Short mmCIF file of C-alpha atoms in Angstrom, two decimals:
data_model
loop_
_atom_site.label_atom_id
_atom_site.label_comp_id
_atom_site.label_asym_id
_atom_site.label_seq_id
_atom_site.Cartn_x
_atom_site.Cartn_y
_atom_site.Cartn_z
CA MET A 60 11.01 6.61 24.03
CA THR A 61 9.25 9.09 21.15
CA ARG A 62 8.29 8.71 18.20
CA ARG A 63 11.53 9.59 16.98
CA THR A 64 12.75 6.54 17.89
CA ILE A 65 10.36 4.66 16.47
CA ALA A 66 10.87 6.41 13.29
CA ALA A 67 14.36 6.26 13.62
CA VAL A 68 14.51 2.38 14.05
CA ALA A 69 12.50 1.88 10.75
CA CYS A 70 14.88 3.96 8.96
CA ALA A 71 17.53 1.58 9.81
CA MET A 72 15.73 -1.50 9.18
CA VAL A 73 15.08 -0.11 5.32
CA ALA A 74 19.06 1.08 5.37
CA GLY A 75 19.99 -2.46 6.49
CA LEU A 76 17.36 -4.62 4.69
CA ILE A 77 18.80 -2.70 0.88
CA ALA A 78 22.85 -3.35 2.73
CA LEU A 79 22.05 -7.04 3.32
CA ASP A 80 20.26 -7.19 -0.09
CA LEU A 81 23.53 -5.54 -1.67
CA ALA A 82 25.42 -7.38 0.18
CA ALA A 83 23.60 -10.77 -1.53
CA VAL A 84 23.18 -9.40 -5.16
CA ARG A 85 24.09 -5.99 -7.38
CA PRO A 86 22.13 -4.57 -9.66
CA ASN A 87 23.31 -4.11 -13.10
CA PRO A 88 23.28 -0.42 -14.76
CA TYR A 89 24.40 -1.26 -18.00
CA ASP A 90 21.49 -3.88 -17.39
CA ALA A 91 18.50 -1.09 -16.87
CA PRO A 92 15.45 -0.65 -18.73
CA ALA A 93 14.47 2.79 -20.24
CA LEU A 94 13.45 5.31 -18.36
CA LEU A 95 9.73 5.08 -19.18
CA ALA A 96 8.06 1.57 -19.82
CA LEU A 97 5.60 3.04 -22.05
CA GLY A 98 6.77 3.68 -25.49
CA SER A 99 9.65 1.20 -24.41
CA GLY A 100 7.94 -1.72 -26.72
CA ALA A 101 9.38 -3.94 -24.08
CA ALA A 102 6.49 -6.02 -21.73
CA PRO A 103 6.67 -5.44 -18.13
CA VAL A 104 8.33 -7.60 -15.98
CA GLY A 105 7.72 -6.47 -12.40
CA GLY A 106 5.93 -8.64 -9.79
CA PHE A 107 2.67 -7.40 -8.57
CA CYS A 108 0.31 -8.18 -6.11
CA GLY A 109 -2.42 -9.13 -8.44
CA ALA A 110 -2.73 -12.66 -10.18
CA PRO A 111 0.53 -14.41 -10.23
CA ALA A 112 1.73 -16.14 -13.19
CA SER A 113 1.77 -19.57 -11.49
CA VAL A 114 -2.42 -19.69 -10.94
CA PRO A 115 -4.09 -21.22 -13.34
CA GLY A 116 -6.11 -18.97 -15.34
CA SER A 117 -4.02 -15.84 -14.85
CA MET C 115 -7.47 11.77 12.40
CA ALA C 116 -7.28 14.67 13.31
CA ASP C 117 -9.28 17.46 10.73
CA THR C 118 -7.12 20.09 9.76
CA THR C 119 -7.15 23.08 7.47
CA LEU C 120 -5.57 22.79 4.14
CA ALA C 121 -3.35 25.54 4.97
CA SER C 122 -2.16 23.90 8.40
CA ALA C 123 -1.31 20.41 6.55
CA ALA C 124 0.20 21.89 3.57
CA GLN C 125 2.49 24.18 6.10
CA PRO C 126 4.76 21.41 7.37
CA LEU C 127 5.73 21.13 3.83
CA ALA C 128 6.30 24.54 3.19
CA ARG C 129 9.16 24.68 6.33
CA ARG C 130 12.68 24.53 5.63
CA GLY C 131 15.95 23.39 7.09
CA VAL C 132 14.37 21.26 10.15
CA GLY C 133 15.16 17.69 8.24
CA LEU C 134 17.73 19.04 5.65
CA PRO C 135 20.34 16.38 6.62
CA PHE C 136 17.81 13.90 6.39
CA ALA C 137 16.31 15.11 2.80
CA LEU C 138 19.93 15.14 1.73
CA LEU C 139 20.54 11.49 2.72
CA VAL C 140 17.24 10.81 0.89
CA LEU C 141 18.70 12.55 -2.34
CA ALA C 142 21.96 10.55 -2.01
CA ALA C 143 19.87 7.55 -1.80
CA VAL C 144 17.63 8.37 -4.92
CA ALA C 145 20.73 8.98 -7.02
CA ALA C 146 22.95 5.75 -5.39
CA THR C 147 19.90 4.17 -6.94
CA THR C 148 20.00 5.31 -9.81
CA THR C 149 23.64 4.93 -10.37
CA LEU C 150 23.40 0.98 -9.10
CA ALA C 151 20.29 0.16 -10.82
CA GLY C 152 19.62 2.30 -13.38
CA ALA C 153 17.16 5.82 -14.24
CA ARG C 154 13.92 4.10 -14.07
CA PHE C 155 14.67 2.31 -10.34
CA GLY C 156 15.76 5.72 -9.39
CA LEU C 157 12.50 7.19 -10.41
CA MET C 158 10.42 4.83 -8.80
CA LEU C 159 12.15 5.59 -5.43
CA VAL C 160 10.91 9.30 -5.92
CA LEU C 161 7.50 8.16 -6.73
CA GLY C 162 7.21 6.33 -3.52
CA LEU C 163 8.51 9.15 -1.11
CA GLY C 164 6.01 11.41 -3.38
CA PHE C 165 3.57 8.40 -1.54
CA GLY C 166 4.87 8.74 1.07
CA LEU C 167 4.91 12.88 1.59
CA VAL C 168 1.50 13.28 0.34
CA LEU C 169 -0.15 10.35 2.83
CA GLU C 170 1.64 11.50 5.49
CA GLY C 171 1.75 15.15 4.62
CA LEU C 172 -2.10 15.37 3.80
CA ARG C 173 -2.95 12.94 6.52
CA PHE C 174 -4.58 10.76 4.23
CA GLY C 175 -5.11 7.16 4.19
CA PHE C 176 -6.98 4.03 3.73
CA ALA C 177 -8.10 2.55 7.20
CA GLY C 178 -8.58 6.09 8.92
CA PRO C 179 -11.33 7.20 6.29
CA TRP C 180 -13.17 4.02 6.21
CA ARG C 181 -13.00 3.96 10.23
CA ALA C 182 -14.76 7.66 10.06
CA MET C 183 -17.63 6.64 7.87
CA ILE C 184 -18.07 3.49 9.71
CA LEU C 185 -18.10 4.67 12.84
CA ARG C 186 -18.87 9.05 12.12
CA ARG C 187 -20.89 8.62 9.26
CA ASP C 188 -18.08 11.14 7.59
CA PRO C 189 -17.79 10.64 4.07
CA GLY C 190 -14.85 12.76 2.86
CA GLY C 191 -11.84 10.75 3.23
CA VAL C 192 -14.07 7.65 0.73
CA LEU C 193 -15.50 10.34 -1.39
CA ALA C 194 -11.80 11.26 -1.82
CA GLN C 195 -10.80 7.56 -2.15
CA LEU C 196 -13.54 7.55 -5.05
CA LEU C 197 -12.54 10.47 -6.71
CA SER C 198 -8.75 9.83 -6.85
CA ILE C 199 -9.20 6.21 -8.34
CA ALA C 200 -11.81 8.19 -10.62
CA LEU C 201 -8.61 9.88 -11.81
CA VAL C 202 -6.28 7.17 -11.92
CA ALA C 203 -9.23 5.06 -14.34
CA LEU C 204 -9.37 8.09 -16.39
CA ALA C 205 -6.18 7.39 -17.44
CA ALA C 206 -5.12 4.04 -16.70
CA ILE C 207 -7.80 2.42 -18.33
CA PRO C 208 -7.28 4.27 -22.14
CA LEU C 209 -3.64 3.75 -22.04
CA LEU C 210 -4.40 0.02 -21.20
CA GLY C 211 -6.64 -0.28 -23.91
CA SER C 212 -4.21 0.97 -26.73
CA GLY C 213 -2.51 -1.84 -27.50
CA ALA C 214 0.40 -0.77 -25.47
CA ASP C 215 2.32 -4.03 -24.24
CA GLU C 216 3.89 -2.25 -22.03
CA LEU C 217 1.57 -2.09 -19.83
CA VAL C 218 -0.82 -4.76 -17.35
CA GLY C 219 -3.28 -3.34 -15.01
CA SER C 220 -3.56 -5.23 -12.07
CA GLN C 221 -5.43 -8.43 -12.24
CA GLY C 222 -7.16 -10.53 -9.47
CA ARG C 223 -9.49 -13.64 -9.57
CA ILE C 224 -12.69 -13.42 -7.81
CA GLY C 225 -12.87 -16.22 -5.79
CA TRP C 226 -14.09 -17.69 -2.16
CA ALA C 227 -10.90 -17.10 -0.38
CA MET C 228 -10.05 -13.60 -2.57
CA ILE C 229 -13.38 -12.74 -0.57
CA GLY C 230 -12.07 -14.24 2.50
CA GLY C 231 -8.96 -13.16 2.61
CA ALA C 232 -10.39 -9.09 1.75
CA PHE C 233 -13.05 -9.69 4.68
CA VAL C 234 -9.91 -10.34 6.76
CA PHE C 235 -7.61 -7.86 5.65
CA GLY C 236 -10.53 -5.33 6.54
CA THR C 237 -10.51 -6.54 9.75
CA ALA C 238 -6.37 -6.27 10.83
CA MET C 239 -6.83 -3.43 9.00
CA GLN C 240 -8.67 -1.54 12.17
CA VAL C 241 -7.10 -3.44 14.20
CA VAL C 242 -3.67 -1.44 13.71
CA LEU C 243 -5.36 1.16 11.50
CA GLY C 244 -2.79 0.83 8.74
CA CYS C 245 -3.68 -1.21 5.89
CA GLY C 246 -0.30 -1.93 3.20
CA SER C 247 0.42 1.99 3.09
CA GLY C 248 -1.05 2.45 5.53
CA THR C 249 1.99 0.19 7.61
CA LEU C 250 4.55 1.97 6.01
CA VAL C 251 3.66 5.33 6.31
CA ASN C 252 2.96 4.97 10.16
CA ALA C 253 6.34 2.78 10.66
CA GLY C 254 8.29 5.97 9.24
CA SER C 255 6.03 8.25 10.79
CA GLY C 256 6.95 6.62 14.53
CA ASN C 257 4.15 4.59 15.05
CA ALA C 258 5.26 1.54 17.60
CA VAL C 259 2.04 -0.39 16.64
CA ALA C 260 2.84 -0.31 12.83
CA LEU C 261 6.60 -0.76 13.34
CA VAL C 262 5.89 -4.09 15.40
CA ALA C 263 3.07 -4.77 12.65
CA LEU C 264 5.69 -4.59 9.82
CA PRO C 265 7.94 -7.29 9.77
CA LEU C 266 5.01 -9.77 10.46
CA PHE C 267 3.41 -8.36 7.22
CA CYS C 268 6.34 -9.36 5.45
CA ILE C 269 6.25 -13.12 6.65
CA GLY C 270 2.50 -12.78 6.34
CA SER C 271 3.03 -12.04 3.13
CA LEU C 272 5.20 -14.81 2.42
CA LEU C 273 3.52 -17.33 3.97
CA GLY C 274 0.61 -16.62 2.34
CA THR C 275 2.86 -17.26 -1.26
CA LEU C 276 3.24 -20.70 -0.39
CA HIS C 277 -0.55 -21.48 0.13
CA LEU C 278 -1.94 -19.36 -2.73
CA ASP C 279 -2.75 -21.89 -5.16
CA TRP C 280 -4.20 -24.17 -2.60
CA TRP C 281 -6.87 -21.24 -1.43
CA THR C 282 -7.54 -20.18 -4.91
CA GLY C 283 -8.32 -24.12 -5.82
CA LEU C 284 -11.18 -23.60 -3.85
CA GLY C 285 -13.06 -22.10 -6.52
CA ALA C 286 -12.02 -18.63 -8.53
CA LEU C 287 -12.75 -16.96 -11.71
CA PRO C 288 -10.41 -15.78 -14.16
CA PRO C 289 -9.75 -12.32 -14.10
CA ILE C 290 -12.44 -10.15 -15.45
CA VAL C 291 -11.51 -6.45 -16.22
CA LEU C 292 -13.97 -3.40 -17.52
CA SER C 293 -11.56 -2.31 -20.66
CA GLY C 294 -12.03 0.11 -23.31
CA GLY C 295 -14.56 3.02 -23.62
CA THR C 296 -17.24 1.08 -22.12
CA GLY C 297 -15.01 -0.30 -19.17
CA LEU C 298 -14.09 3.61 -18.05
CA ALA C 299 -17.91 4.14 -18.53
CA VAL C 300 -18.81 1.35 -16.61
CA THR C 301 -16.45 2.05 -14.07
CA LEU C 302 -16.96 5.77 -13.49
CA ALA C 303 -20.48 4.83 -13.24
CA LEU C 304 -19.93 2.33 -10.09
CA LEU C 305 -17.59 5.28 -8.57
CA ALA C 306 -20.39 7.83 -9.06
CA GLY C 307 -22.76 5.01 -7.76
CA THR C 308 -20.68 4.44 -4.53
CA ALA C 309 -20.32 8.11 -3.94
CA ALA C 310 -24.02 8.17 -3.93
CA ILE C 311 -24.41 5.89 -1.81
CA VAL C 312 -21.52 6.73 0.59
CA LEU C 313 -23.20 10.54 0.18
CA ALA C 314 -26.55 8.91 1.03
CA ARG C 315 -25.30 7.14 4.14
CA ALA C 316 -23.59 10.06 5.74
CA ALA C 317 -24.25 12.47 8.29
CA PRO C 318 -26.25 15.85 8.01
CA GLY C 319 -23.57 18.47 7.53
CA THR C 320 -20.30 16.12 6.43
CA ARG C 321 -21.24 15.51 2.46
CA ARG C 322 -18.20 17.58 1.38
CA ILE C 323 -14.64 16.61 0.44
CA PRO C 324 -11.58 18.49 2.84
CA GLY C 325 -9.79 20.54 0.79
CA ARG C 326 -6.50 18.43 1.79
CA TYR C 327 -8.45 15.41 1.16
CA VAL C 328 -9.19 16.70 -2.48
CA LEU C 329 -5.44 18.11 -2.92
CA ALA C 330 -4.21 14.00 -1.77
CA ALA C 331 -6.54 12.97 -4.21
CA VAL C 332 -5.28 14.60 -6.73
CA LEU C 333 -1.63 14.69 -5.72
CA LEU C 334 -2.07 10.48 -5.08
CA ALA C 335 -3.87 9.71 -9.12
CA ALA C 336 -0.89 11.95 -10.56
CA LEU C 337 1.54 9.71 -8.40
CA ALA C 338 -0.48 6.59 -9.42
CA ILE C 339 -0.62 7.02 -13.40
CA ALA C 340 3.56 8.00 -13.53
CA ASN C 341 3.70 4.79 -11.64
CA LEU C 342 1.68 3.18 -14.24
CA VAL C 343 3.56 4.91 -17.07
CA VAL C 344 7.08 4.29 -15.58
CA ALA C 345 7.12 0.82 -14.32
CA GLY C 346 4.68 -0.44 -17.10
CA GLN C 347 2.21 -1.66 -13.94
CA PRO C 348 0.13 -0.29 -11.76
CA TRP C 349 0.40 0.98 -7.90
CA GLY C 350 1.27 -1.88 -5.45
CA VAL C 351 2.35 -3.13 -1.85
CA VAL C 352 2.15 -6.26 -1.13
CA TYR C 353 3.95 -7.89 -3.24
CA GLY C 354 7.52 -5.84 -2.21
CA LEU C 355 6.90 -7.28 1.46
CA GLY C 356 6.13 -10.83 0.66
CA LEU C 357 10.13 -10.29 -1.43
CA TRP C 358 11.43 -8.92 0.90
CA ALA C 359 10.64 -12.17 3.74
CA ALA C 360 11.16 -14.43 0.90
CA LYS C 361 14.95 -13.12 0.19
CA GLY C 362 15.40 -13.39 3.98
CA ALA C 363 14.15 -17.01 4.13
CA SER C 364 16.67 -17.61 1.07
CA ALA C 365 19.57 -15.94 2.82
CA VAL C 366 18.80 -18.54 5.53
CA GLY C 367 18.43 -21.46 3.76
CA VAL C 368 15.27 -21.81 2.70
CA ASP C 369 14.44 -23.53 -0.79
CA LEU C 370 11.62 -21.81 -2.13
CA SER C 371 12.40 -23.69 -5.65
CA ALA C 372 9.50 -25.99 -4.54
CA SER C 373 6.68 -23.24 -4.37
CA ALA C 374 4.36 -22.66 -7.41
CA PHE C 375 4.35 -19.18 -6.80
CA TRP C 376 7.91 -18.25 -6.43
CA ALA C 377 8.73 -20.62 -9.26
CA ALA C 378 6.97 -19.03 -12.00
CA PRO C 379 9.43 -17.14 -13.93
CA ILE C 380 8.55 -13.94 -12.79
CA ASN C 381 8.82 -14.06 -8.83
CA ALA C 382 11.82 -16.45 -9.41
CA GLU C 383 13.77 -13.80 -11.17
CA ARG C 384 12.97 -11.01 -8.22
CA LEU C 385 14.17 -13.49 -5.66
CA GLY C 386 17.18 -13.48 -7.15
CA ALA C 387 17.38 -9.94 -8.57
CA SER C 388 18.26 -7.09 -6.24
CA ILE C 389 15.11 -5.41 -4.48
CA LEU C 390 16.53 -1.79 -5.90
CA THR C 391 15.03 -3.26 -9.53
CA ASP C 392 11.70 -4.27 -7.90
CA TYR C 393 9.10 -1.50 -8.41
CA THR C 394 6.42 -2.50 -5.35
CA SER C 395 10.31 -2.56 -2.94
CA LEU C 396 10.99 1.05 -3.90
CA THR C 397 8.05 2.46 -3.60
CA ASN C 398 7.29 0.86 -0.31
CA ILE C 399 10.96 2.36 0.78
CA GLY C 400 10.28 5.65 -0.94
CA MET C 401 6.59 5.67 0.88
CA ILE C 402 8.58 4.95 4.63
CA LEU C 403 11.29 7.89 4.17
CA GLY C 404 8.93 10.07 2.64
CA ALA C 405 6.80 9.81 5.66
CA ALA C 406 9.78 9.85 8.23
CA TRP C 407 11.00 12.90 6.01
CA ILE C 408 7.41 14.86 6.79
CA SER C 409 7.71 14.10 10.49
CA LEU C 410 10.37 15.66 10.68
CA ARG C 411 9.56 18.64 9.39
CA ARG C 412 6.84 18.91 11.37
CA PRO C 413 7.21 20.69 14.84
CA GLY C 414 7.14 18.10 17.78
CA ALA C 415 5.42 15.30 15.61
CA LEU C 416 8.40 13.05 17.01
CA ASP C 417 8.83 14.25 19.84
CA GLN C 418 5.34 12.78 21.20
CA PRO C 419 6.13 10.00 23.53
CA VAL C 420 5.02 6.15 22.27
CA ALA C 421 1.67 4.88 23.15
CA ARG C 422 1.10 3.19 26.19
CA LEU C 423 -0.63 0.09 25.66
CA PRO C 424 -1.30 -2.92 27.46
CA ALA C 425 0.40 -6.30 26.16
CA ARG C 426 -2.92 -7.88 24.75
CA ALA C 427 -2.80 -4.75 22.46
CA TRP C 428 0.95 -5.07 21.08
CA VAL C 429 0.22 -9.34 20.70
CA ALA C 430 -2.81 -8.16 18.46
CA ALA C 431 -0.47 -5.52 16.55
CA ALA C 432 2.06 -8.59 15.11
CA LEU C 433 -0.87 -11.05 15.16
CA SER C 434 -2.36 -8.39 13.13
CA GLY C 435 0.78 -7.69 11.10
CA LEU C 436 0.84 -11.76 10.14
CA VAL C 437 -2.60 -11.56 8.86
CA LEU C 438 -2.71 -8.53 7.27
CA GLY C 439 0.10 -10.01 4.96
CA TYR C 440 -1.34 -13.28 4.95
CA SER C 441 -4.73 -12.14 3.88
CA SER C 442 -3.59 -9.51 1.38
CA ARG C 443 -1.85 -12.13 -0.84
CA LEU C 444 -4.65 -14.49 -1.00
CA ALA C 445 -7.05 -11.50 -2.35
CA PHE C 446 -4.18 -10.31 -4.69
CA GLY C 447 -3.60 -7.15 -2.89
CA CYS C 448 -4.60 -4.49 -0.14
CA ASN C 449 -6.19 -1.66 -0.40
CA VAL C 450 -3.76 -0.18 -2.77
CA GLY C 451 -3.14 -3.46 -5.16
CA ALA C 452 -6.73 -4.68 -5.18
CA PHE C 453 -8.66 -1.45 -4.37
CA TYR C 454 -7.34 1.39 -5.69
CA SER C 455 -5.33 -0.24 -8.82
CA GLY C 456 -7.54 -3.01 -9.17
CA ILE C 457 -10.49 -0.73 -9.61
CA ALA C 458 -8.37 2.01 -11.75
CA THR C 459 -7.39 -0.38 -14.22
CA GLY C 460 -10.45 -2.02 -14.70
CA SER C 461 -10.35 -5.37 -12.68
CA LEU C 462 -13.77 -6.63 -11.14
CA HIS C 463 -11.72 -7.85 -8.32
CA GLY C 464 -10.92 -4.64 -7.51
CA TRP C 465 -14.93 -3.86 -6.04
CA VAL C 466 -15.35 -6.85 -4.68
CA TRP C 467 -12.48 -6.45 -2.89
CA PHE C 468 -13.74 -2.87 -1.56
CA ALA C 469 -17.31 -4.98 -0.11
CA ALA C 470 -15.35 -7.27 1.71
CA ALA C 471 -12.84 -5.53 3.01
CA PHE C 472 -15.37 -2.58 4.14
CA ALA C 473 -17.84 -5.46 6.00
CA GLY C 474 -14.24 -6.81 7.72
CA SER C 475 -13.26 -3.17 8.67
CA VAL C 476 -16.72 -3.15 10.40
CA LEU C 477 -15.80 -6.49 12.65
CA GLY C 478 -12.14 -5.19 12.87
CA LEU C 479 -13.37 -1.51 14.62
CA ARG C 480 -15.41 -3.54 17.35
CA LEU C 481 -12.42 -5.45 17.98
CA ARG C 482 -10.19 -2.82 18.81
CA PRO C 483 -11.15 -2.24 22.40
CA TRP C 484 -11.34 -5.98 23.13
CA PHE C 485 -7.63 -6.32 22.16
CA GLY C 486 -6.56 -2.80 24.18
CA MET C 487 -6.38 -0.41 20.81
CA GLU C 488 -8.62 2.17 22.27
CA PRO C 489 -10.94 2.70 25.68
CA ARG C 490 -13.93 0.18 25.22
CA GLN C 491 -16.99 2.12 24.07
#
C-alpha cells in the first residue's frame, strides 16, 4: 500500500462527511452573511476552540 | 522533516499538469460551497486550501519544529512560528481593539485542566508527530498514522466537550487578554524574549530561519489575518473536529442536548447547521484537500510505501488521536487555536498553553521509541 491510497482515503472521508451532512441538512444561500465579517456590523456567531459560552465567566 | 532549500521546496508549487483533475475537483468544491452556502463560506474553504498548501508545500508545521528544537536544538522552525505569530498580532490586536464588534479573538481560561490538557496534548502530539493542523495535513498527504489518529481525534474532541465543565470547575481564571497598544507591545516583547531564549539554547551554527520557513511564516500570517477578517474569528482546528463527531453521534441517535457545551446557543446552532457554514470545518477540509493537492504535484511523494510499524505503534496512534482530541478541548485549543491564534490575539492562555505543551513534547519524544514509532535511542 502506498501513500496515494492513504491520501485517497482521507479525501474520500472528507467527501463522505460532506455528503452525509448535506443529506441531513442543507445550507440556505439566501441566509448567507456578508463576504467579510469585518465591517459587516454583525456579531460573530461561529463556533471556536476557545472558551465556550457555556463556561461561566467566559 | 527534511531540510530543503527554498527553491526545491517551492518547485512543486510551480509544477503544472500532474494534479489537474484533482485541482478541477477542488475548484468545483469551492464553487459548490459558494453556491450552496454563500460567498463567505466558499472563501473560507479557499483559505483552508491555502493553509494546507503552505503547510505541506513548504514542509512547515508545529510538531516538527518543536521536535527539532528539543532533539537537535535547531531553532529555525520555532523562530518562524514566533515570527508568524508576531505578524498576525500586529494586525489582529489593533483590529480587535478598534471596537469592531464583528471580530472576536481566541480566548481561553487559564486553569488546572487547561494546563494539564496542554501538557498531555504536547505529549500525544509528539507521539504521532502531528498537532491539530498537522494531523489534517499529514492525512491529506498520505500519512497512515495521521489517518488512523484523525477519526479518534474527532471522537476525543467530542468527549472533551462533554466533560469540559467538570474539568474547568477544578479551577480556572476568567480569560485574560492583552489588548490595545500596550497589549500589542507586551505580546511583541514576549515573543522577542521567547525568541531570545530559543536562540540562546540553539546549537552553534543553527541560529537562523531557513528561507522556506520565512516564506511559510509570512504566508501563514497572511492567511490567518484573512481568516479573522472573513470569519470574524481566528484560525482554529479543534472545534470543527469535535463538531463532526457530534454530528455523527446525533445522527445515530445520541442526545447531546443535556450537554452544557452543546446546549449553548452557538454550539446548538452549529450542530443543527451544515458543516459548509462552519468556519473551522471549512478550513479543516481545505487543509486536507490542499495537502493532498500539493502531494499530487510532488513527483513520487504519493508512491512511497506506507510505513511498516509494529501493532503497538498503530494502537498508540489511535490512542494518541483520542488523547489529542480530548486534551485540546480541555486546553481551549491546539497549536493553532490556543498557541498560534491565542497569542496572536492577545490571550494569555496561549502563552501558558505554549509552556505546558512544550514540556509535554519533551515527554512525548521520549515515549515515541517505546511505542515503536522509531528506533529506540
